[in-house]
Short mmCIF file of C-alpha atoms in Angstrom, two decimals:
data_model
loop_
_atom_site.label_atom_id
_atom_site.label_comp_id
_atom_site.label_asym_id
_atom_site.label_seq_id
_atom_site.Cartn_x
_atom_site.Cartn_y
_atom_site.Cartn_z
CA UNK A 1 -2.87 0.30 -80.41
CA UNK A 2 -4.95 0.75 -84.33
CA UNK A 3 -7.31 2.92 -83.16
CA UNK A 4 -9.56 1.28 -85.85
CA UNK A 5 -9.41 -2.38 -84.58
CA UNK A 6 -8.69 -1.29 -81.16
CA UNK A 7 -6.23 -4.58 -80.99
CA UNK A 8 -2.95 -4.42 -78.90
CA UNK A 9 0.60 -5.97 -79.89
CA UNK A 10 3.87 -6.00 -78.96
CA UNK A 11 5.86 -3.56 -80.56
CA UNK A 12 9.47 -3.88 -79.22
CA UNK A 13 10.93 -5.89 -76.10
CA UNK A 14 10.97 -9.66 -75.09
CA UNK A 15 10.30 -8.40 -71.45
CA UNK A 16 13.75 -9.92 -70.48
CA UNK A 17 15.22 -7.30 -67.92
CA UNK A 18 18.81 -6.47 -69.48
CA UNK A 19 20.03 -4.54 -73.02
CA UNK A 20 20.41 -6.05 -76.03
CA UNK A 21 19.41 -6.52 -79.16
CA UNK A 22 20.78 -3.36 -81.34
CA UNK A 23 20.82 -3.99 -85.26
CA UNK A 24 18.65 -6.74 -85.00
CA UNK A 25 14.35 -6.39 -84.58
CA UNK A 26 12.67 -4.59 -81.90
CA UNK A 27 10.66 -7.76 -81.17
CA UNK A 28 13.51 -9.30 -80.12
CA UNK A 29 15.23 -6.76 -78.35
CA UNK A 30 15.71 -6.42 -74.18
CA UNK A 31 15.86 -3.17 -71.85
CA UNK A 32 15.36 -2.34 -68.47
CA UNK A 33 12.37 -0.15 -68.39
CA UNK A 34 10.48 1.79 -70.99
CA UNK A 35 9.50 4.61 -69.67
CA UNK A 36 8.90 8.03 -71.89
CA UNK A 37 8.68 8.09 -76.37
CA UNK A 38 8.20 10.50 -78.71
CA UNK A 39 7.60 9.75 -82.56
CA UNK A 40 9.19 11.85 -85.32
CA UNK A 41 7.08 12.41 -88.59
CA UNK A 42 7.60 9.28 -90.00
CA UNK A 43 6.81 7.42 -87.49
CA UNK A 44 10.09 6.33 -85.93
CA UNK A 45 10.00 5.85 -81.95
CA UNK A 46 12.15 6.83 -79.74
CA UNK A 47 12.41 5.54 -76.21
CA UNK A 48 14.18 6.40 -72.41
CA UNK A 49 15.64 2.78 -71.63
CA UNK A 50 15.54 4.10 -67.97
CA UNK A 51 18.10 1.30 -66.73
CA UNK A 52 20.11 1.18 -69.25
CA UNK A 53 20.98 5.51 -69.25
CA UNK A 54 20.04 5.15 -73.22
CA UNK A 55 17.80 6.37 -75.38
CA UNK A 56 16.54 3.84 -78.23
CA UNK A 57 15.15 4.37 -81.53
CA UNK A 58 13.03 2.31 -83.23
CA UNK A 59 13.16 2.29 -87.17
CA UNK A 60 9.40 2.42 -88.26
CA UNK A 61 10.18 1.28 -92.01
CA UNK A 62 12.65 -1.59 -90.94
CA UNK A 63 11.34 -2.43 -87.19
CA UNK A 64 15.34 -2.13 -86.55
CA UNK A 65 15.90 -1.40 -83.07
CA UNK A 66 19.22 0.96 -82.28
CA UNK A 67 20.70 2.88 -79.48
CA UNK A 68 19.85 6.64 -80.01
CA UNK A 69 21.82 8.47 -77.41
CA UNK A 70 24.16 7.26 -74.23
CA UNK A 71 26.44 5.06 -73.80
CA UNK A 72 25.37 3.00 -70.75
CA UNK A 73 27.07 5.30 -68.11
CA UNK A 74 24.80 6.64 -65.39
CA UNK A 75 26.43 10.45 -65.95
CA UNK A 76 25.68 13.67 -66.64
CA UNK A 77 28.00 13.95 -70.32
CA UNK A 78 27.65 16.04 -73.07
CA UNK A 79 29.16 14.90 -76.43
CA UNK A 80 29.30 15.61 -79.98
CA UNK A 81 28.28 12.25 -80.60
CA UNK A 82 25.38 11.49 -78.43
CA UNK A 83 25.82 8.02 -77.97
CA UNK A 84 29.18 8.70 -76.62
CA UNK A 85 27.84 11.21 -74.16
CA UNK A 86 26.10 9.92 -70.47
CA UNK A 87 22.38 10.20 -69.19
CA UNK A 88 21.56 10.04 -65.84
CA UNK A 89 18.10 9.82 -65.59
CA UNK A 90 16.21 9.67 -69.07
CA UNK A 91 12.61 10.54 -68.58
CA UNK A 92 10.16 12.50 -70.83
CA UNK A 93 10.52 12.78 -74.28
CA UNK A 94 9.61 15.08 -76.97
CA UNK A 95 10.50 16.02 -80.73
CA UNK A 96 10.40 18.83 -82.66
CA UNK A 97 9.75 19.78 -86.51
CA UNK A 98 13.54 19.50 -87.09
CA UNK A 99 14.13 15.90 -85.44
CA UNK A 100 15.85 17.48 -82.56
CA UNK A 101 14.84 15.25 -79.29
CA UNK A 102 15.20 16.90 -75.90
CA UNK A 103 14.70 15.19 -72.62
CA UNK A 104 14.40 15.45 -68.91
CA UNK A 105 17.61 13.84 -66.99
CA UNK A 106 15.59 14.20 -63.96
CA UNK A 107 17.63 13.09 -60.90
CA UNK A 108 20.04 15.32 -62.45
CA UNK A 109 17.43 18.19 -62.78
CA UNK A 110 18.64 18.99 -66.36
CA UNK A 111 17.33 19.21 -69.68
CA UNK A 112 19.11 17.88 -72.34
CA UNK A 113 19.22 18.01 -76.00
CA UNK A 114 19.93 15.47 -79.26
CA UNK A 115 20.14 17.19 -82.30
CA UNK A 116 19.08 16.03 -85.46
CA UNK A 117 22.87 15.89 -86.61
CA UNK A 118 23.55 13.74 -83.23
CA UNK A 119 24.95 15.85 -80.57
CA UNK A 120 24.07 16.02 -77.11
CA UNK A 121 24.09 18.52 -75.10
CA UNK A 122 22.56 20.42 -71.90
CA UNK A 123 20.08 22.93 -72.54
CA UNK A 124 18.58 23.79 -68.77
CA UNK A 125 19.44 23.22 -65.19
CA UNK A 126 22.82 22.75 -63.36
CA UNK A 127 24.20 19.18 -62.63
CA UNK A 128 22.67 17.57 -59.47
CA UNK A 129 22.01 21.16 -57.79
CA UNK A 130 18.18 21.05 -56.76
CA UNK A 131 15.96 23.68 -56.80
CA UNK A 132 14.85 23.18 -53.20
CA UNK A 133 12.77 26.20 -52.56
CA UNK A 134 10.40 26.55 -55.28
CA UNK A 135 8.62 30.05 -54.42
CA UNK A 136 12.03 31.58 -55.48
CA UNK A 137 13.22 32.23 -59.11
CA UNK A 138 15.58 30.37 -59.27
CA UNK A 139 16.92 31.48 -62.20
CA UNK A 140 14.29 32.95 -64.10
CA UNK A 141 15.10 35.31 -65.92
CA UNK A 142 18.11 34.16 -66.94
CA UNK A 143 20.30 31.69 -69.13
CA UNK A 144 18.77 28.09 -68.31
CA UNK A 145 21.82 26.74 -68.32
CA UNK A 146 22.62 29.01 -65.17
CA UNK A 147 19.03 27.75 -63.88
CA UNK A 148 18.48 25.41 -60.96
CA UNK A 149 15.88 22.88 -62.03
CA UNK A 150 13.58 21.15 -58.71
CA UNK A 151 12.49 18.03 -60.84
CA UNK A 152 11.72 18.31 -64.61
CA UNK A 153 9.87 16.12 -66.30
CA UNK A 154 7.35 15.93 -69.69
CA UNK A 155 9.19 18.80 -72.25
CA UNK A 156 7.08 19.88 -74.95
CA UNK A 157 8.17 22.12 -77.77
CA UNK A 158 6.02 24.82 -79.34
CA UNK A 159 6.48 24.78 -83.00
CA UNK A 160 4.36 27.91 -83.87
CA UNK A 161 6.87 30.06 -81.58
CA UNK A 162 9.63 28.14 -80.40
CA UNK A 163 9.37 27.92 -76.96
CA UNK A 164 10.42 24.51 -74.51
CA UNK A 165 8.03 23.98 -71.81
CA UNK A 166 8.37 21.54 -69.28
CA UNK A 167 6.59 20.54 -65.81
CA UNK A 168 8.98 21.79 -62.73
CA UNK A 169 7.31 19.78 -59.91
CA UNK A 170 5.02 22.47 -58.29
CA UNK A 171 5.43 24.91 -61.76
CA UNK A 172 5.30 24.98 -65.43
CA UNK A 173 8.42 26.59 -66.99
CA UNK A 174 9.39 27.80 -69.78
CA UNK A 175 12.91 28.14 -72.19
CA UNK A 176 13.22 30.89 -75.20
CA UNK A 177 14.84 28.19 -77.70
CA UNK A 178 15.73 31.33 -79.32
CA UNK A 179 17.55 33.44 -76.77
CA UNK A 180 17.87 30.17 -74.43
CA UNK A 181 16.31 32.62 -71.56
CA UNK A 182 14.28 30.42 -69.07
CA UNK A 183 10.94 31.76 -67.06
CA UNK A 184 8.27 30.29 -64.89
CA UNK A 185 5.12 30.42 -66.51
CA UNK A 186 2.59 28.84 -64.40
CA UNK A 187 2.51 28.32 -61.01
CA UNK A 188 3.42 29.58 -57.31
CA UNK A 189 5.47 26.73 -56.19
CA UNK A 190 3.21 25.70 -53.24
CA UNK A 191 1.78 22.83 -53.46
CA UNK A 192 -1.78 22.73 -52.71
CA UNK A 193 -4.64 23.00 -55.73
CA UNK A 194 -6.23 26.02 -56.64
CA UNK A 195 -6.41 28.88 -58.84
CA UNK A 196 -8.87 27.61 -61.78
CA UNK A 197 -10.05 30.38 -63.77
CA UNK A 198 -7.42 32.80 -62.86
CA UNK A 199 -3.71 33.94 -64.03
CA UNK A 200 -1.67 31.00 -64.56
CA UNK A 201 1.48 32.27 -61.97
CA UNK A 202 -1.36 32.50 -59.16
CA UNK A 203 -2.37 28.72 -59.38
CA UNK A 204 -1.23 25.82 -57.21
CA UNK A 205 -0.18 22.49 -58.29
CA UNK A 206 0.98 19.47 -56.95
CA UNK A 207 3.02 17.45 -59.10
CA UNK A 208 3.62 18.86 -62.72
CA UNK A 209 3.85 16.17 -64.85
CA UNK A 210 3.98 15.75 -68.69
CA UNK A 211 3.31 18.85 -71.13
CA UNK A 212 1.33 18.77 -74.17
CA UNK A 213 -0.99 21.01 -76.93
CA UNK A 214 -3.25 21.19 -79.42
CA UNK A 215 -1.94 21.85 -83.16
CA UNK A 216 -3.16 25.60 -82.80
CA UNK A 217 -1.34 25.65 -79.11
CA UNK A 218 -4.26 27.49 -77.76
CA UNK A 219 -4.53 24.81 -74.93
CA UNK A 220 -1.47 23.40 -73.47
CA UNK A 221 -2.06 20.71 -70.82
CA UNK A 222 -0.23 19.06 -67.80
CA UNK A 223 -1.15 16.25 -65.53
CA UNK A 224 -1.21 17.40 -62.09
CA UNK A 225 -0.35 14.11 -60.32
CA UNK A 226 -1.59 14.08 -56.87
CA UNK A 227 -3.71 16.63 -57.51
CA UNK A 228 -5.36 13.63 -59.69
CA UNK A 229 -6.70 16.36 -62.56
CA UNK A 230 -5.45 17.34 -66.10
CA UNK A 231 -5.78 20.81 -65.85
CA UNK A 232 -4.41 23.36 -69.29
CA UNK A 233 -2.91 26.93 -69.79
CA UNK A 234 -5.07 28.88 -71.68
CA UNK A 235 -4.80 32.56 -72.93
CA UNK A 236 -8.31 33.39 -71.76
CA UNK A 237 -10.95 31.44 -69.63
CA UNK A 238 -13.23 31.85 -73.32
CA UNK A 239 -11.14 28.86 -74.94
CA UNK A 240 -12.37 26.67 -72.40
CA UNK A 241 -14.06 23.50 -74.24
CA UNK A 242 -17.22 23.68 -73.19
CA UNK A 243 -17.54 20.92 -70.74
CA UNK A 244 -15.59 22.85 -68.60
CA UNK A 245 -17.36 25.01 -65.93
CA UNK A 246 -17.30 28.84 -67.33
CA UNK A 247 -15.86 31.49 -65.40
CA UNK A 248 -17.94 34.72 -64.36
CA UNK A 249 -17.69 37.66 -67.28
CA UNK A 250 -15.56 39.61 -65.03
CA UNK A 251 -12.52 37.26 -64.45
CA UNK A 252 -12.05 37.93 -68.77
CA UNK A 253 -9.12 39.94 -68.74
CA UNK A 254 -8.86 42.12 -72.30
CA UNK A 255 -5.41 40.78 -73.24
CA UNK A 256 -3.71 37.55 -74.70
CA UNK A 257 -0.17 36.36 -74.55
CA UNK A 258 2.09 36.72 -77.91
CA UNK A 259 1.81 32.67 -77.82
CA UNK A 260 -2.05 32.95 -78.18
CA UNK A 261 -3.40 31.56 -81.91
CA UNK A 262 -3.05 34.65 -84.39
CA UNK A 263 -6.37 35.29 -84.43
CA UNK A 264 -6.26 36.80 -81.32
CA UNK A 265 -5.03 40.66 -81.41
CA UNK A 266 -1.81 41.93 -79.82
CA UNK A 267 -2.35 43.90 -76.66
CA UNK A 268 0.13 46.52 -75.74
CA UNK A 269 2.72 46.92 -72.93
CA UNK A 270 0.02 48.23 -70.56
CA UNK A 271 -2.33 45.74 -71.08
CA UNK A 272 -0.16 43.21 -68.75
CA UNK A 273 -0.94 42.37 -65.42
CA UNK A 274 1.02 44.68 -63.01
CA UNK A 275 1.14 41.36 -60.79
CA UNK A 276 3.65 39.93 -63.76
CA UNK A 277 7.22 39.06 -61.54
CA UNK A 278 9.77 41.29 -61.93
CA UNK A 279 12.05 38.48 -62.85
CA UNK A 280 10.21 37.36 -65.89
CA UNK A 281 12.12 37.73 -69.39
CA UNK A 282 10.44 39.90 -71.87
CA UNK A 283 10.05 36.50 -73.71
CA UNK A 284 6.74 36.01 -72.22
CA UNK A 285 3.94 37.65 -71.30
CA UNK A 286 2.60 36.92 -68.16
CA UNK A 287 -1.11 36.34 -69.11
CA UNK A 288 -1.78 32.66 -69.23
CA UNK A 289 -5.03 31.48 -67.31
CA UNK A 290 -5.50 28.12 -66.13
CA UNK A 291 -8.39 25.27 -65.71
CA UNK A 292 -9.53 22.06 -65.38
CA UNK A 293 -9.68 19.64 -68.61
CA UNK A 294 -10.49 16.39 -66.40
CA UNK A 295 -10.82 15.10 -62.98
CA UNK A 296 -12.91 16.00 -60.09
CA UNK A 297 -9.52 15.63 -57.97
CA UNK A 298 -10.71 12.25 -56.29
CA UNK A 299 -8.18 9.63 -56.44
CA UNK A 300 -10.43 7.13 -58.28
CA UNK A 301 -11.21 5.53 -61.10
CA UNK A 302 -15.02 6.81 -62.08
CA UNK A 303 -16.74 8.47 -65.45
CA UNK A 304 -16.55 6.82 -68.26
CA UNK A 305 -19.42 8.04 -70.69
CA UNK A 306 -19.50 11.07 -68.69
CA UNK A 307 -17.59 14.79 -69.22
CA UNK A 308 -14.17 14.10 -68.64
CA UNK A 309 -14.41 16.93 -65.57
CA UNK A 310 -16.62 14.93 -63.60
CA UNK A 311 -14.85 11.73 -63.64
CA UNK A 312 -12.08 10.38 -61.49
CA UNK A 313 -8.65 9.85 -62.49
CA UNK A 314 -6.24 8.80 -60.17
CA UNK A 315 -3.04 9.46 -60.40
CA UNK A 316 -3.20 10.60 -64.15
CA UNK A 317 0.14 10.52 -65.93
CA UNK A 318 1.21 10.99 -69.75
CA UNK A 319 -1.22 13.13 -71.22
CA UNK A 320 -1.15 13.23 -75.61
CA UNK A 321 -3.20 15.15 -77.81
CA UNK A 322 -2.98 13.26 -81.43
CA UNK A 323 -1.79 15.49 -84.31
CA UNK A 324 -5.68 16.13 -85.33
CA UNK A 325 -6.94 17.02 -82.21
CA UNK A 326 -9.10 14.49 -82.12
CA UNK A 327 -8.06 12.92 -78.92
CA UNK A 328 -6.43 12.73 -75.39
CA UNK A 329 -4.88 10.19 -74.19
CA UNK A 330 -4.06 10.06 -70.69
CA UNK A 331 -2.62 6.74 -67.86
CA UNK A 332 -4.46 6.21 -65.15
CA UNK A 333 -2.06 4.74 -62.55
CA UNK A 334 -3.54 1.75 -59.44
CA UNK A 335 -1.01 -0.52 -57.68
CA UNK A 336 -0.22 -3.06 -59.79
CA UNK A 337 -1.13 -1.58 -63.63
CA UNK A 338 -2.69 0.74 -65.23
CA UNK A 339 -5.67 2.41 -67.16
CA UNK A 340 -5.44 4.41 -71.01
CA UNK A 341 -8.28 6.44 -70.42
CA UNK A 342 -9.31 8.58 -74.14
CA UNK A 343 -11.23 12.10 -73.97
CA UNK A 344 -12.90 13.62 -76.79
CA UNK A 345 -11.69 16.66 -77.20
CA UNK A 346 -14.47 18.49 -78.67
CA UNK A 347 -17.11 17.03 -76.00
CA UNK A 348 -14.71 16.55 -73.66
CA UNK A 349 -16.47 12.90 -73.25
CA UNK A 350 -14.22 10.14 -71.46
CA UNK A 351 -13.92 6.46 -72.24
CA UNK A 352 -11.64 3.83 -71.48
CA UNK A 353 -8.96 3.20 -73.89
CA UNK A 354 -6.91 0.37 -72.94
CA UNK A 355 -5.65 -1.69 -69.85
CA UNK A 356 -7.95 -3.72 -66.77
CA UNK A 357 -6.02 -1.77 -63.98
CA UNK A 358 -3.67 -5.09 -63.14
CA UNK A 359 -0.31 -6.37 -64.38
CA UNK A 360 0.43 -9.44 -64.08
CA UNK A 361 2.13 -11.24 -67.05
CA UNK A 362 1.25 -8.56 -69.93
CA UNK A 363 -1.65 -10.59 -71.17
CA UNK A 364 -3.67 -9.48 -74.24
CA UNK A 365 -1.74 -9.00 -77.23
CA UNK A 366 -3.70 -9.83 -80.17
CA UNK A 367 -6.92 -8.83 -78.77
CA UNK A 368 -8.89 -5.98 -77.32
CA UNK A 369 -6.72 -3.18 -75.72
CA UNK A 370 -8.97 -2.66 -73.22
CA UNK A 371 -8.96 -6.03 -72.08
CA UNK A 372 -5.03 -6.05 -71.96
CA UNK A 373 -2.79 -5.38 -69.40
CA UNK A 374 -0.95 -1.77 -69.15
CA UNK A 375 1.66 -0.09 -67.20
CA UNK A 376 2.34 3.36 -68.36
CA UNK A 377 3.92 6.00 -66.61
CA UNK A 378 5.82 9.02 -67.38
CA UNK A 379 5.39 10.17 -70.64
CA UNK A 380 4.79 6.92 -72.16
CA UNK A 381 2.14 7.74 -74.90
CA UNK A 382 2.07 8.77 -78.20
CA UNK A 383 1.26 8.45 -81.90
CA UNK A 384 1.78 8.81 -85.55
CA UNK A 385 -0.63 10.44 -88.54
CA UNK A 386 -1.81 6.55 -89.56
CA UNK A 387 -3.85 6.07 -86.46
CA UNK A 388 -1.70 3.93 -84.46
CA UNK A 389 -0.92 4.97 -80.55
CA UNK A 390 2.18 3.40 -79.16
CA UNK A 391 2.90 2.65 -75.14
CA UNK A 392 5.87 2.38 -73.71
CA UNK A 393 5.86 0.13 -70.17
CA UNK A 394 7.98 0.44 -67.61
CA UNK A 395 7.98 -2.64 -65.53
CA UNK A 396 7.16 -5.25 -68.05
CA UNK A 397 9.68 -3.79 -70.14
CA UNK A 398 7.81 -3.52 -73.85
CA UNK A 399 6.61 -0.71 -76.86
CA UNK A 400 3.09 -2.04 -77.74
CA UNK A 401 1.12 -0.10 -79.69
CA UNK A 402 -2.34 -0.26 -80.52
#
């Protein structure tokens, strides 16, 4: 989508359900299902071709599509050449400032990395072993490669402090990329909805999905899928947007986590809450708070033109904040399609951005995005610095640009 015009166009895919087209124009290629995408600093697009067990790349300058990782065999197999390695169920994607790509291989319950040099490795999880009881540590405090994950989705890498955050069903977990240690930074592991305004480790979630953040990392956002909300982590309640209900002064602590903006003073070790779990590694100070950024918890579509905190968001997915910290984009699924909605980061006002809520033939290319049919699910929204928003569409098997 070109934000200046609101016009939506096809960017990749014919809609045919097969694997073809490498080496040619992306608009003539076919794939089995585009799910998640990431955009690098020069606007190259990477997306997961789910049924083809590959990650594919569209070079922005030429429009040429190629396979970036995966050999088409459904398995977990690392390799010094990413296209010779195997992927099992590629979902969420993110890319760091060094052009390393990270992917949640969801059903295999691992996090994979494709280095900028083209090597495929596993950096978290034990292949196929599921953390069935999420109230347990499941490897926290140790090497991420020895930990057990439940259902990893939507990773995001912090450029400022070098942690990789990812949703793990009922928790948010983080990996220190310098040491390889893993920890839980939010969530009790109990399937519920609670804890807003309090410590993130005492909060309950129901289906944590994709992670995104503001450029200063003062707020880290995630979709709480089955609670029908977008929530966020912060260093202290005072960082919440003005549209979010205020927290009682007694809830405001005197400390902040080490990854807070540099303007936040560093705390003495004694200020760390005594409730921090003993299995948490030292690289994460357990002083994060959680609150609601969008959604009342109602499984509806409502609220355009008003505060996002008063809007209905049915099964929100794929939250993504643009590089200018101007807008968040989030998809909202319905029975036969989806909507993309946009939230002003300064005012918390939510509006419609794309989609009609239905999908039959993918109508709408060349017209206004709000009149087009779209179907975006896990991690399928991203953009570049020149104002283009890209949408990965699973069942229609397209990547589109607004």
